[in-house]
Amino acid sequence: MLLAGGKGSRLYSLTKNLAKPAVPFGGKYRIIDFPLSNCTNSGIHTVGVLTQYQPLLLNSYIGIGSAWDLDRKDGGVTVLPPYAESSEVKWYSGTASAIFQNLNYLDQYNPEYVLILSGDHIYKMNYELMLNYHIEKGADVTISVIEVPWEETNRFGIMNTDADFKVTEFEEKPAVAKNNLASMGIYIFKWSVLREYLIRDDQNPNSSHDFGKDIIPLLIQENMKLFAYPFKGYWKDVGTVQSLWEANMDLLDKECELNLFDHSWRIYSVNPNQPPQYICPEGEVSESLVNEGCKIEGEVSRTVVFQGVTVKKGAVVKETVIMPDAVIGHNCVIERAIVSPGVYVPDGTIIKPGESAHDITLVSEETIGELQSN
Amino acid sequence: MNKQLLGVIDATTVHDDLKELSIHRSVAAIPFGGRYRLIDFILSNMVNSGIQSVAIFPKFQYRSLMDHLGSGRNWDLNRKRDGLFFFPAPNFDKHYTGIGTLDHFADNIDFFERATQEYALISNSYTVFNMDFQPLLDWHIKSGCDITEVQKEGQSLGIYLVKKTLLMDLITTRNETGYSNMRDVATDHDSQFHLCYYNFEGYASMVDTIENYFRTSMDLMKPDVWKELFTKDRPILTKVKDEPPTRYDVDASVKNSMVANGGMIEGTVENSIIARGVKIGKGTVIRNCIIMQKTQINENCLLDSVIVDKDAKIEAGTVITAPAHSPAVIRKGSVQGVGSTS
């Protein structure tokens, strides 16, 4: 069950018309390609995708799931939007309520285990290994965790465990953490346990119907068997303009753990079928990722260029993410920015980072006028 | 939607002068332009003209062609009604010449009988062009033609438009008339048919020799040709691959080249076409080359005017140069070591 209803409000205009899981990433992908590809590569062929916020693009992108080989007679991908019951329309008020309202969907498969994922993260993970661990431990619930730097523990949900990784306590964004194992928002439940706790949670008027805030603490309190599954590898929440930019830049590092070139664990996506990129006689490209359908007449370095982008003569682009179909006009200078899909950056526009090294400029239809006048 | 036209692609052609590239594949399946196969152009043109039923008539070495086309999904031809059909030649002994061999059609006459389309467009499989067939059909009908041949500057492009009922007549009477293919019909000026010639004004190149293949490939780097072939509203479709974007290293230098996805480029590339998943090592210089899918060129090589077929491996330090008018061809899957020249 892939939770894909998030708004991603800290991505500002990037998520004005689309849900966070549909945000473009890595020169050709959308964020949701990562969990969906992980599912298909892990041998999971029945996936429910729960959508809510701005679902149009996401729904049409997922389609019948053929891009991820999830167009199946038996199972496959099913998009699960909120729906109306005879008495009322029930929006998904929290992660747990989203799953609860689709108990019918789960009942029809009556699985042994349910994997709950979020559509907000960039990572490659074999869920089958996690399931084996879950079975080995005889767990009711297994939560995937990753070691985060101690100084950042206050940004995450932290799992306190014993030496055997049995979860003893869950602390949401603790001021002083006892551990640095952060929840990745990936859960494997025994279906019977999930079903029972979702029904109980729904009946609790004080619950916010959230896995992290309500379900997990209650399970711990009632001494159910919760285990942390320590994941090693690349994992990034791309919830802010800064972190989205950073994760894109990570891909330019040849040693990056997130290897997109690994054919044994391909990241699938809806391929736009565009001609090869054309690097013009005047063009220069170094340390960059460039997708098909691009025309590069200018100078591009340390930049991720999505499909259909044009960089015109005399333009110099550095450490930037240029999203699909954007056009960078003649003689523009752009550094440390994210250029939104389809934006036309007029000739001669200069975009340089501000005082702070952490300032990444988000170039969008709304901000382009303002950026030009500066 | 154009339900009037049936698409027929003759993929039986063998060009001796393209042998180096067609030992393991039919001419229709020769890789072109970094991510396409030659057949993609005619097939996409048909689909973009609203044709919903396309029959492919292959003969020799059609494994790679079948693999490429699959169910026709990439061209939106995986239909319940109509879609993509294959009619491999039932025997290799019959010698086919020209485009649209009536014998081959006769072996599959049921298909033509069943087809609901009123007209049939019969084409070769190896022309690089982007053409809308709707104006051709309108013109054919308006001019009261029986058979229309598409030409460019007076030369046949090996494309014929004919009423399906007339095509069936031509098939069934082939022994009496002596016509063995559509070319015979279109060039018989004593015939009772109203023969017409339709001039195509755009870019078109029939790929039938290595030199021609090379020149047509290099034409892609001309902005006006590129613009005409790769339009947004009439895209050339192909089998998609889930390759990541191409990675350019800090030392990469690429000028006037077309590069497909999944590549890793660390060297210098000029005036070349680099297909999907190609690796080009540090210190290597590639000039005026066509490098096909998944070929690996290691460090410090120099290649000039070379066509390197799929899955080849060029070992470090190898120098291969050829005159521009007669490019060298490195065969599919071969390994080339230091000092090989041709």
XYZ file of C-alpha atoms in Angstrom:
716
model
C 0.000 0.000 0.000
C 1.736 3.087 -1.306
C 0.700 6.340 0.342
C 0.849 8.925 -2.428
C -1.528 11.616 -1.249
C 1.058 13.975 0.218
C 1.006 17.625 -0.643
C 4.681 18.382 -0.066
C 3.941 21.998 0.824
C 7.614 22.825 1.410
C 8.231 22.288 -2.279
C 6.104 25.385 -2.895
C 5.073 25.905 -6.505
C 6.499 22.533 -7.598
C 3.535 20.883 -5.931
C 0.934 23.493 -6.814
C -0.648 21.247 -9.425
C 0.690 17.836 -8.514
C 1.196 15.620 -5.499
C 4.661 15.260 -4.021
C 5.156 11.705 -5.326
C 4.739 13.068 -8.860
C 7.535 15.626 -8.505
C 10.229 15.090 -11.182
C 13.547 13.703 -10.020
C 16.901 12.627 -11.427
C 16.600 13.796 -15.019
C 13.786 11.460 -16.016
C 11.923 10.036 -13.069
C 9.160 11.031 -10.717
C 9.606 10.321 -7.009
C 6.988 7.552 -7.071
C 9.068 5.608 -9.646
C 11.390 4.603 -6.822
C 8.912 2.797 -4.524
C 7.020 1.386 -7.534
C 10.229 0.054 -9.102
C 11.301 -1.312 -5.728
C 7.983 -3.182 -5.540
C 8.282 -4.747 -8.966
C 11.982 -5.548 -8.454
C 11.139 -7.134 -5.082
C 8.533 -9.367 -6.686
C 5.526 -7.502 -5.300
C 2.952 -7.392 -8.063
C -0.117 -6.224 -6.172
C 0.133 -2.560 -5.252
C -2.565 -0.154 -4.080
C -1.647 3.503 -4.593
C -3.544 5.849 -2.274
C -3.994 9.266 -3.794
C -5.721 12.361 -2.490
C -3.990 15.701 -3.079
C -3.926 16.858 -6.763
C -4.257 13.343 -8.163
C -4.845 14.066 -11.875
C -1.254 13.890 -13.055
C -0.390 11.057 -10.709
C -3.362 8.972 -11.837
C -2.610 9.391 -15.501
C 1.099 8.775 -14.886
C 0.446 5.485 -13.118
C -2.171 4.453 -15.644
C -2.513 0.692 -15.592
C 1.021 0.345 -14.260
C 2.614 -0.964 -17.444
C 5.728 1.190 -17.010
C 6.579 -0.851 -13.887
C 5.338 -4.153 -15.279
C 2.399 -3.890 -12.904
C -0.320 -4.311 -15.505
C -1.384 -7.735 -14.301
C -4.443 -9.882 -14.706
C -4.082 -10.928 -11.099
C -3.285 -8.017 -8.814
C -1.324 -5.264 -10.519
C -1.634 -1.628 -9.599
C -4.875 -0.097 -8.331
C -5.230 3.606 -7.691
C -7.275 4.146 -4.540
C -8.709 7.658 -4.175
C -10.971 8.688 -1.278
C -14.631 7.989 -1.965
C -18.097 8.799 -0.734
C -20.161 6.467 1.399
C -23.922 6.669 1.701
C -23.670 9.109 4.591
C -20.555 11.181 3.890
C -17.404 11.726 1.849
C -14.463 10.437 3.826
C -11.224 12.213 3.068
C -8.045 10.479 4.170
C -7.404 12.347 7.420
C -4.184 10.489 8.209
C -1.986 7.671 6.948
C -3.896 5.086 8.989
C -7.298 6.355 7.912
C -6.213 6.091 4.275
C -5.470 2.388 4.705
C -8.537 1.841 6.888
C -10.837 3.189 4.221
C -9.449 0.648 1.812
C -9.947 -2.415 3.981
C -12.239 -3.706 1.244
C -9.371 -3.627 -1.198
C -7.137 -5.540 1.219
C -9.902 -7.974 2.185
C -10.372 -8.992 -1.410
C -6.755 -10.214 -1.520
C -6.661 -11.313 2.120
C -2.850 -11.325 2.146
C -0.617 -12.655 4.892
C 1.459 -9.510 5.064
C 0.929 -5.913 4.086
C 3.760 -3.560 3.177
C 3.035 0.105 3.751
C 5.157 2.599 1.851
C 5.333 6.292 1.335
C 5.689 7.902 -2.047
C 7.973 10.640 -0.763
C 11.433 9.098 -0.653
C 14.310 8.361 -2.994
C 15.920 4.971 -2.300
C 16.450 1.481 -3.669
C 15.402 -1.314 -1.383
C 14.620 -5.000 -1.673
C 11.418 -5.391 0.321
C 11.718 -9.160 0.071
C 14.740 -9.091 2.377
C 12.734 -7.027 4.835
C 9.879 -9.523 4.662
C 12.288 -12.415 5.308
C 13.552 -10.535 8.357
C 9.967 -9.930 9.504
C 9.179 -13.649 9.223
C 12.444 -14.690 10.873
C 11.774 -12.412 13.845
C 8.190 -13.605 14.106
C 7.236 -9.939 14.238
C 3.767 -8.415 14.204
C 5.183 -5.277 12.691
C 8.575 -4.507 11.192
C 9.638 -0.920 10.673
C 12.490 -0.083 8.376
C 14.982 2.266 10.019
C 18.102 4.077 8.938
C 20.907 5.603 10.961
C 20.760 9.377 10.761
C 23.364 11.867 12.045
C 22.778 12.496 15.762
C 22.394 16.235 15.220
C 19.438 15.572 12.909
C 17.537 13.145 15.141
C 15.094 15.921 16.086
C 13.744 15.897 12.523
C 12.759 12.222 12.500
C 10.630 9.649 14.236
C 13.202 7.741 16.318
C 12.956 4.057 17.225
C 14.484 3.019 20.530
C 15.315 -0.685 20.443
C 16.954 -3.378 22.507
C 20.073 -5.216 21.320
C 17.916 -7.552 19.200
C 16.285 -4.588 17.416
C 12.987 -5.125 19.233
C 11.309 -1.732 19.389
C 10.797 -0.530 22.943
C 9.830 3.062 22.347
C 8.937 5.409 19.537
C 9.694 9.099 19.835
C 8.475 11.570 17.222
C 11.091 14.278 16.639
C 12.704 14.056 20.118
C 14.607 17.105 21.415
C 17.154 14.783 23.026
C 17.294 11.434 21.286
C 18.353 8.162 22.897
C 19.022 6.532 19.559
C 19.704 7.552 15.974
C 17.565 4.971 14.174
C 14.974 6.918 12.215
C 11.785 5.396 10.841
C 11.736 5.405 7.046
C 7.932 5.221 6.952
C 8.117 1.658 5.607
C 6.138 -0.926 7.561
C 5.421 -4.603 7.146
C 2.365 -5.724 9.102
C 0.862 -9.071 9.722
C -2.433 -8.471 7.948
C -4.518 -9.734 10.902
C -2.753 -7.316 13.261
C -3.039 -4.383 10.859
C -6.725 -5.044 10.340
C -7.512 -5.213 14.050
C -5.579 -2.060 14.970
C -6.982 -0.048 12.058
C -10.519 -0.870 13.144
C -9.767 0.039 16.750
C -8.033 3.243 15.677
C -11.028 4.264 13.597
C -13.258 3.959 16.631
C -10.985 6.109 18.776
C -12.279 9.697 18.550
C -9.028 11.084 19.997
C -6.820 9.521 17.355
C -5.262 11.505 14.541
C -5.323 8.265 12.505
C -1.606 8.319 11.799
C 0.754 5.322 11.833
C 3.605 7.168 13.543
C 1.506 9.079 16.058
C -1.246 6.583 16.875
C -0.906 3.027 15.591
C 2.780 2.365 16.360
C 2.668 3.825 19.926
C -0.447 1.762 20.703
C 1.185 -1.421 19.414
C 4.237 -0.791 21.605
C 2.062 0.000 24.590
C 0.216 -3.289 24.154
C 3.474 -5.251 23.954
C 3.061 -6.395 20.390
C 6.189 -7.629 18.664
C 7.676 -4.692 16.791
C 11.097 -4.950 15.219
C 13.312 -2.388 13.578
C 14.850 -3.436 10.270
C 18.144 -1.626 9.852
C 18.528 -0.471 6.242
C 21.886 0.535 4.856
C 22.111 2.489 1.665
C 20.938 5.688 0.084
C 17.669 7.102 1.408
C 16.506 10.652 1.151
C 13.349 12.545 1.937
C 13.080 15.149 -0.790
C 10.486 17.250 0.977
C 12.155 20.638 0.583
C 13.589 22.580 -2.323
C 17.018 22.250 -0.703
C 16.820 18.481 -0.185
C 15.348 17.902 -3.650
C 18.247 19.841 -5.137
C 20.778 17.970 -2.984
C 19.413 14.558 -3.933
C 19.671 15.485 -7.610
C 23.257 16.667 -7.102
C 24.044 13.399 -5.291
C 23.433 11.582 -8.582
C 26.330 13.449 -10.191
C 28.722 11.868 -7.722
C 30.081 8.723 -9.351
C 30.417 7.053 -5.967
C 26.786 7.765 -5.083
C 25.137 4.708 -3.543
C 22.021 5.370 -5.572
C 23.240 3.830 -8.821
C 20.749 4.462 -11.602
C 22.894 2.497 -14.046
C 22.499 -0.823 -12.216
C 20.552 -3.044 -14.609
C 19.771 -5.605 -11.920
C 17.687 -3.004 -10.054
C 16.381 -0.683 -12.711
C 14.284 2.305 -11.847
C 11.397 2.199 -14.279
C 9.428 5.194 -15.413
C 7.054 6.319 -18.107
C 9.433 6.885 -21.007
C 8.569 9.976 -23.001
C 9.864 8.627 -26.355
C 11.849 11.650 -27.472
C 14.788 11.760 -29.887
C 18.332 11.573 -28.519
C 19.776 14.703 -26.955
C 21.604 16.955 -29.369
C 24.760 18.667 -28.208
C 25.395 21.506 -30.651
C 28.815 22.558 -31.971
C 28.848 25.397 -29.414
C 27.528 23.280 -26.545
C 29.538 22.080 -23.578
C 28.446 19.510 -21.042
C 30.423 18.210 -18.098
C 29.634 16.352 -14.863
C 25.970 16.276 -15.735
C 23.038 13.991 -16.392
C 21.145 14.792 -19.587
C 17.962 13.132 -20.812
C 16.574 12.624 -24.297
C 14.918 15.349 -26.315
C 17.295 18.048 -25.061
C 19.117 20.559 -27.172
C 22.236 21.973 -25.561
C 23.773 25.016 -27.246
C 25.182 26.581 -24.102
C 27.461 25.520 -21.289
C 26.160 23.057 -18.715
C 28.092 21.744 -15.736
C 27.121 19.837 -12.585
C 23.521 19.949 -13.713
C 20.643 17.493 -14.060
C 18.748 18.106 -17.307
C 15.330 16.487 -17.827
C 13.780 15.566 -21.167
C 12.865 18.189 -23.722
C 14.994 20.988 -22.267
C 16.650 23.619 -24.435
C 19.729 25.538 -23.269
C 20.389 28.307 -25.763
C 23.644 29.797 -26.985
C 25.750 31.713 -24.530
C 23.840 30.424 -21.497
C 25.916 29.130 -18.590
C 24.198 26.744 -16.180
C 25.883 25.367 -13.077
C 24.733 23.148 -10.214
C 21.146 23.342 -11.315
C 18.203 21.032 -11.911
C 16.339 21.845 -15.137
C 12.954 20.113 -15.181
C 11.159 18.852 -18.314
C 10.581 21.144 -21.290
C 12.110 24.231 -19.682
C 13.949 26.661 -21.929
C 17.025 28.589 -20.794
C 17.351 31.672 -22.997
C 20.470 33.088 -24.640
C 23.225 34.340 -22.348
C 21.463 33.411 -19.110
C 23.634 32.664 -16.101
C 22.031 30.237 -13.673
C 23.650 28.776 -10.593
C 22.276 26.608 -7.798
C 18.648 26.613 -8.863
C 15.743 24.348 -9.677
C 14.009 25.417 -12.880
C 10.385 24.222 -12.841
C 8.874 22.209 -15.696
C 8.054 24.165 -18.836
C 9.394 27.497 -17.596
C 10.815 29.847 -20.197
C 13.757 31.721 -18.722
C 14.108 34.860 -20.889
C 17.400 35.782 -22.575
C 20.007 37.321 -20.308
C 18.443 36.311 -16.989
C 20.984 36.110 -14.170
C 20.204 33.821 -11.236
C 22.939 33.509 -8.636
C 22.711 32.038 -5.152
C 22.084 34.375 -2.234
C 24.328 34.979 0.740
C 23.755 31.608 2.313
C 25.182 28.532 0.637
C 21.883 26.826 1.453
C 19.878 29.118 -0.759
C 18.562 27.278 -3.754
C 16.500 29.405 -6.094
C 13.242 27.877 -7.258
C 12.557 29.269 -10.714
C 8.884 29.014 -11.604
C 6.282 30.815 -13.714
C 5.386 32.824 -10.625
C 8.892 33.870 -9.652
C 10.502 34.368 -13.045
C 9.357 37.991 -13.407
C 10.680 38.890 -9.994
C 13.990 37.079 -10.548
C 14.527 38.923 -13.795
C 14.106 42.362 -12.297
C 16.634 41.667 -9.541
C -9.424 8.699 -37.172
C -8.325 7.260 -40.449
C -10.013 3.910 -40.684
C -9.773 3.899 -44.459
C -6.104 2.984 -44.711
C -4.426 -0.338 -44.161
C -0.679 -0.250 -43.584
C 1.490 -2.874 -45.283
C 5.243 -2.894 -44.656
C 7.447 -5.053 -46.831
C 10.349 -6.058 -44.595
C 11.770 -8.725 -46.880
C 14.389 -6.520 -48.496
C 18.013 -7.621 -48.475
C 20.639 -5.068 -49.487
C 23.998 -6.632 -50.261
C 25.688 -3.305 -49.664
C 24.334 -3.239 -46.112
C 25.453 -6.768 -45.341
C 27.878 -5.758 -42.589
C 24.935 -4.425 -40.593
C 22.376 -7.038 -41.574
C 24.083 -10.351 -40.926
C 22.026 -10.937 -37.805
C 19.030 -8.774 -38.566
C 16.750 -7.682 -41.335
C 17.346 -4.295 -42.940
C 14.173 -3.054 -41.245
C 15.766 -3.691 -37.847
C 19.080 -1.905 -38.456
C 19.677 0.513 -35.578
C 19.562 4.143 -36.601
C 19.850 7.556 -34.975
C 20.957 6.357 -31.549
C 17.695 4.768 -30.448
C 15.635 3.849 -33.478
C 15.431 0.988 -35.971
C 14.859 1.847 -39.627
C 11.309 0.484 -39.539
C 10.342 2.996 -36.826
C 10.058 5.766 -39.401
C 7.504 4.140 -41.700
C 5.660 2.537 -38.793
C 5.393 5.802 -36.849
C 4.370 7.652 -40.002
C 1.552 5.164 -40.493
C 0.406 5.432 -36.882
C 0.702 9.222 -36.903
C -1.434 9.285 -40.053
C -4.182 7.484 -38.152
C -3.564 4.008 -39.562
C -4.703 1.455 -36.998
C -3.928 -1.774 -38.756
C -0.415 -2.547 -39.926
C 0.788 -5.791 -41.479
C 4.502 -6.551 -41.537
C 5.820 -8.986 -44.137
C 9.282 -10.132 -43.055
C 11.474 -12.832 -44.546
C 15.017 -13.498 -43.357
C 16.486 -12.878 -39.895
C 13.402 -11.327 -38.387
C 14.071 -12.279 -34.760
C 15.415 -8.838 -33.854
C 12.569 -7.200 -35.764
C 9.951 -9.192 -33.820
C 11.741 -8.444 -30.579
C 11.757 -4.750 -31.418
C 8.092 -4.521 -32.385
C 6.693 -6.902 -29.771
C 2.963 -6.502 -29.352
C 3.111 -3.084 -30.997
C 2.506 -1.374 -27.686
C 5.040 1.379 -28.276
C 3.175 2.397 -31.423
C -0.211 1.995 -29.742
C -0.896 -0.947 -32.031
C -1.700 -3.486 -29.307
C -5.377 -3.380 -30.195
C -8.260 -5.802 -29.800
C -9.536 -4.746 -33.156
C -6.874 -4.250 -35.838
C -3.353 -3.538 -34.581
C -0.085 -5.150 -35.637
C 0.197 -8.330 -37.702
C 3.195 -10.410 -38.770
C 3.266 -12.531 -41.901
C 6.692 -14.140 -42.229
C 7.366 -15.675 -45.622
C 6.302 -19.349 -45.483
C 9.260 -20.484 -47.562
C 12.706 -19.111 -48.232
C 13.020 -20.584 -51.717
C 10.819 -18.084 -53.457
C 12.871 -15.134 -54.577
C 11.279 -11.783 -53.836
C 12.231 -8.621 -55.645
C 10.996 -5.061 -55.368
C 8.557 -3.760 -52.830
C 5.237 -5.484 -52.222
C 5.747 -9.013 -53.474
C 2.363 -10.273 -54.613
C 3.327 -13.912 -53.977
C 3.979 -13.128 -50.345
C 0.654 -11.310 -50.086
C -1.090 -14.230 -51.804
C 0.071 -16.545 -49.057
C -1.850 -14.332 -46.637
C -4.819 -13.424 -48.771
C -7.180 -14.084 -45.857
C -5.809 -11.073 -44.071
C -6.560 -8.793 -47.010
C -10.003 -10.303 -47.380
C -10.836 -9.663 -43.754
C -9.439 -6.137 -43.564
C -12.195 -3.542 -43.443
C -10.052 -0.680 -44.765
C -10.854 0.620 -48.215
C -7.285 1.506 -49.217
C -3.890 -0.052 -48.639
C -0.573 1.744 -48.296
C 2.313 -0.545 -49.216
C 5.772 0.588 -48.225
C 9.374 -0.448 -47.872
C 10.860 -0.617 -44.388
C 14.067 1.381 -44.723
C 13.229 4.970 -45.622
C 14.086 7.678 -43.126
C 11.384 10.326 -43.371
C 8.457 11.896 -41.585
C 5.351 11.980 -43.740
C 1.642 12.405 -43.164
C -0.240 10.015 -45.467
C -3.604 11.725 -45.102
C -2.915 14.394 -47.764
C -1.634 11.593 -50.027
C -4.868 9.660 -49.629
C -6.990 12.771 -50.233
C -4.992 13.561 -53.362
C -5.221 9.952 -54.594
C -8.998 9.975 -54.249
C -9.456 13.441 -55.721
C -7.252 12.655 -58.707
C -9.137 9.446 -59.425
C -5.946 7.381 -59.357
C -5.813 3.607 -59.348
C -2.253 3.326 -58.115
C -0.181 6.156 -56.694
C 3.547 5.885 -56.230
C 5.214 8.276 -53.799
C 8.291 9.893 -55.272
C 10.917 12.360 -54.308
C 12.396 14.433 -57.120
C 11.271 11.922 -59.709
C 12.708 8.919 -57.862
C 10.447 6.240 -56.448
C 10.316 6.067 -52.659
C 8.978 2.513 -52.817
C 5.593 3.497 -51.387
C 2.324 2.666 -53.152
C -1.278 3.547 -52.468
C -4.001 1.377 -53.939
C -7.625 0.436 -53.287
C -7.756 -2.775 -51.330
C -10.074 -4.424 -53.848
C -7.639 -3.590 -56.651
C -4.771 -4.966 -54.592
C -6.704 -8.218 -54.159
C -7.253 -8.346 -57.940
C -3.545 -7.795 -58.524
C -2.754 -10.606 -56.112
C -5.154 -13.112 -57.620
C -4.306 -12.318 -61.250
C -0.534 -12.133 -60.773
C 0.163 -15.221 -62.856
C -1.811 -13.867 -65.817
C -0.524 -10.284 -65.610
C 3.078 -11.176 -64.849
C 3.257 -8.519 -62.156
C 5.356 -9.860 -59.309
C 5.340 -6.807 -57.081
C 3.953 -3.292 -56.714
C 6.892 -1.771 -58.532
C 6.042 -3.821 -61.629
C 2.505 -2.485 -61.516
C 3.547 1.122 -60.998
C 6.125 1.082 -63.789
C 4.002 -0.570 -66.478
C 2.968 2.385 -68.575
C 0.953 0.236 -70.943
C -1.334 -0.898 -68.179
C -5.047 -0.216 -68.044
C -4.653 1.468 -64.653
C -4.537 5.145 -63.965
C -1.013 5.452 -62.554
C -0.186 8.533 -60.504
C 2.959 9.944 -58.934
C 2.833 11.951 -55.748
C 5.787 14.126 -54.938
C 6.965 14.171 -51.328
C 8.717 17.449 -50.658
C 10.268 16.750 -47.283
C 13.456 14.987 -46.271
C 13.589 11.328 -47.299
C 16.502 8.946 -47.537
C 16.310 5.302 -48.543
C 19.039 3.469 -46.664
C 20.508 0.800 -48.932
C 24.296 1.037 -48.644
C 26.780 1.584 -45.815
C 27.793 4.940 -47.301
C 24.178 5.939 -47.524
C 23.519 4.779 -43.971
C 26.441 6.837 -42.769
C 25.441 9.936 -44.699
C 21.805 9.711 -43.597
C 22.930 9.339 -39.973
C 25.119 12.420 -40.252
C 22.186 14.313 -41.781
C 20.482 14.069 -38.386
C 22.933 16.634 -37.075
C 21.666 19.205 -39.572
C 19.183 21.360 -37.638
C 16.640 21.531 -40.469
C 16.651 17.736 -40.951
C 16.424 17.114 -37.198
C 13.541 19.543 -36.886
C 11.661 17.906 -39.725
C 12.135 14.305 -38.622
C 11.522 14.780 -34.924
C 8.399 16.865 -34.575
C 6.305 16.996 -31.405
C 2.993 16.309 -33.139
C 4.268 13.456 -35.312
C 6.864 11.755 -33.127
C 8.986 8.854 -34.355
C 8.136 6.119 -31.882
C 10.387 3.256 -30.913
C 10.781 0.533 -28.334
C 11.419 2.331 -25.080
C 14.148 1.224 -22.733
C 14.378 2.124 -19.093
C 17.795 3.678 -19.364
C 18.778 6.499 -17.009
C 19.819 9.875 -18.437
C 23.305 9.956 -19.927
C 26.086 10.845 -17.532
C 28.804 13.243 -18.697
C 31.994 13.088 -16.732
C 34.053 16.094 -15.708
C 36.481 15.413 -18.596
C 33.771 14.851 -21.209
C 33.789 17.030 -24.273
C 30.923 16.572 -26.692
C 30.310 18.681 -29.790
C 27.787 18.399 -32.580
C 26.581 14.958 -31.594
C 23.408 13.084 -30.848
C 23.485 11.051 -27.679
C 20.833 8.633 -26.448
C 20.156 7.652 -22.838
C 22.045 5.361 -20.510
C 25.470 6.460 -21.715
C 28.562 7.195 -19.689
C 30.811 9.626 -21.468
C 34.273 10.412 -20.156
C 36.072 11.200 -23.414
C 35.716 13.427 -26.460
C 32.902 12.993 -28.962
C 32.513 15.029 -32.145
C 30.122 14.750 -35.101
C 28.907 11.379 -33.912
C 25.829 9.427 -32.983
C 25.971 7.619 -29.678
C 23.245 5.059 -29.013
C 21.718 3.913 -25.733
C 23.933 2.537 -23.001
C 27.298 3.293 -24.638
C 30.438 3.801 -22.545
C 33.232 6.016 -23.785
C 36.374 5.972 -21.659
C 38.763 8.689 -20.595
C 41.154 10.066 -23.172
C 39.203 8.437 -25.984
C 38.379 10.511 -29.046
C 35.400 9.603 -31.220
C 34.965 11.553 -34.435
C 32.473 11.072 -37.259
C 31.334 7.771 -35.798
C 28.126 5.882 -35.238
C 28.330 3.910 -32.018
C 25.478 1.483 -31.469
C 23.776 0.255 -28.335
C 25.749 -0.986 -25.332
C 29.100 -0.772 -27.037
C 31.976 -0.138 -24.731
C 34.959 1.907 -25.848
C 37.736 1.916 -23.285
C 40.374 4.551 -22.509
C 42.649 6.336 -24.951
C 41.138 5.037 -28.178
C 40.871 7.006 -31.380
C 38.002 6.214 -33.738
C 37.345 8.224 -36.874
C 34.670 7.391 -39.460
C 33.732 4.088 -37.900
C 30.369 2.412 -37.470
C 30.515 0.241 -34.370
C 27.634 -2.211 -34.171
C 25.895 -3.266 -30.914
C 27.633 -4.861 -27.941
C 31.126 -4.414 -29.349
C 34.087 -3.859 -27.098
C 37.011 -1.683 -28.112
C 40.005 -2.262 -25.872
C 42.068 0.570 -24.424
C 44.459 2.294 -26.779
C 42.848 1.032 -29.986
C 43.105 3.237 -33.065
C 40.655 2.707 -35.919
C 40.351 5.243 -38.687
C 38.834 5.087 -42.131
C 38.315 7.543 -44.948
C 35.182 9.642 -44.522
C 33.667 8.389 -47.799
C 34.050 4.737 -46.811
C 33.514 4.207 -43.093
C 34.784 1.084 -41.356
C 32.254 -1.261 -39.735
C 32.937 -3.124 -36.512
C 30.600 -6.074 -36.285
C 28.074 -6.703 -33.537
C 29.550 -8.203 -30.414
C 33.125 -8.174 -31.653
C 36.159 -7.307 -29.571
C 38.774 -5.037 -31.090
C 42.253 -4.791 -29.686
C 45.191 -2.436 -30.113
C 46.423 -1.777 -33.606
C 43.459 -3.012 -35.664
C 42.986 -0.798 -38.664
C 40.810 -1.012 -41.647
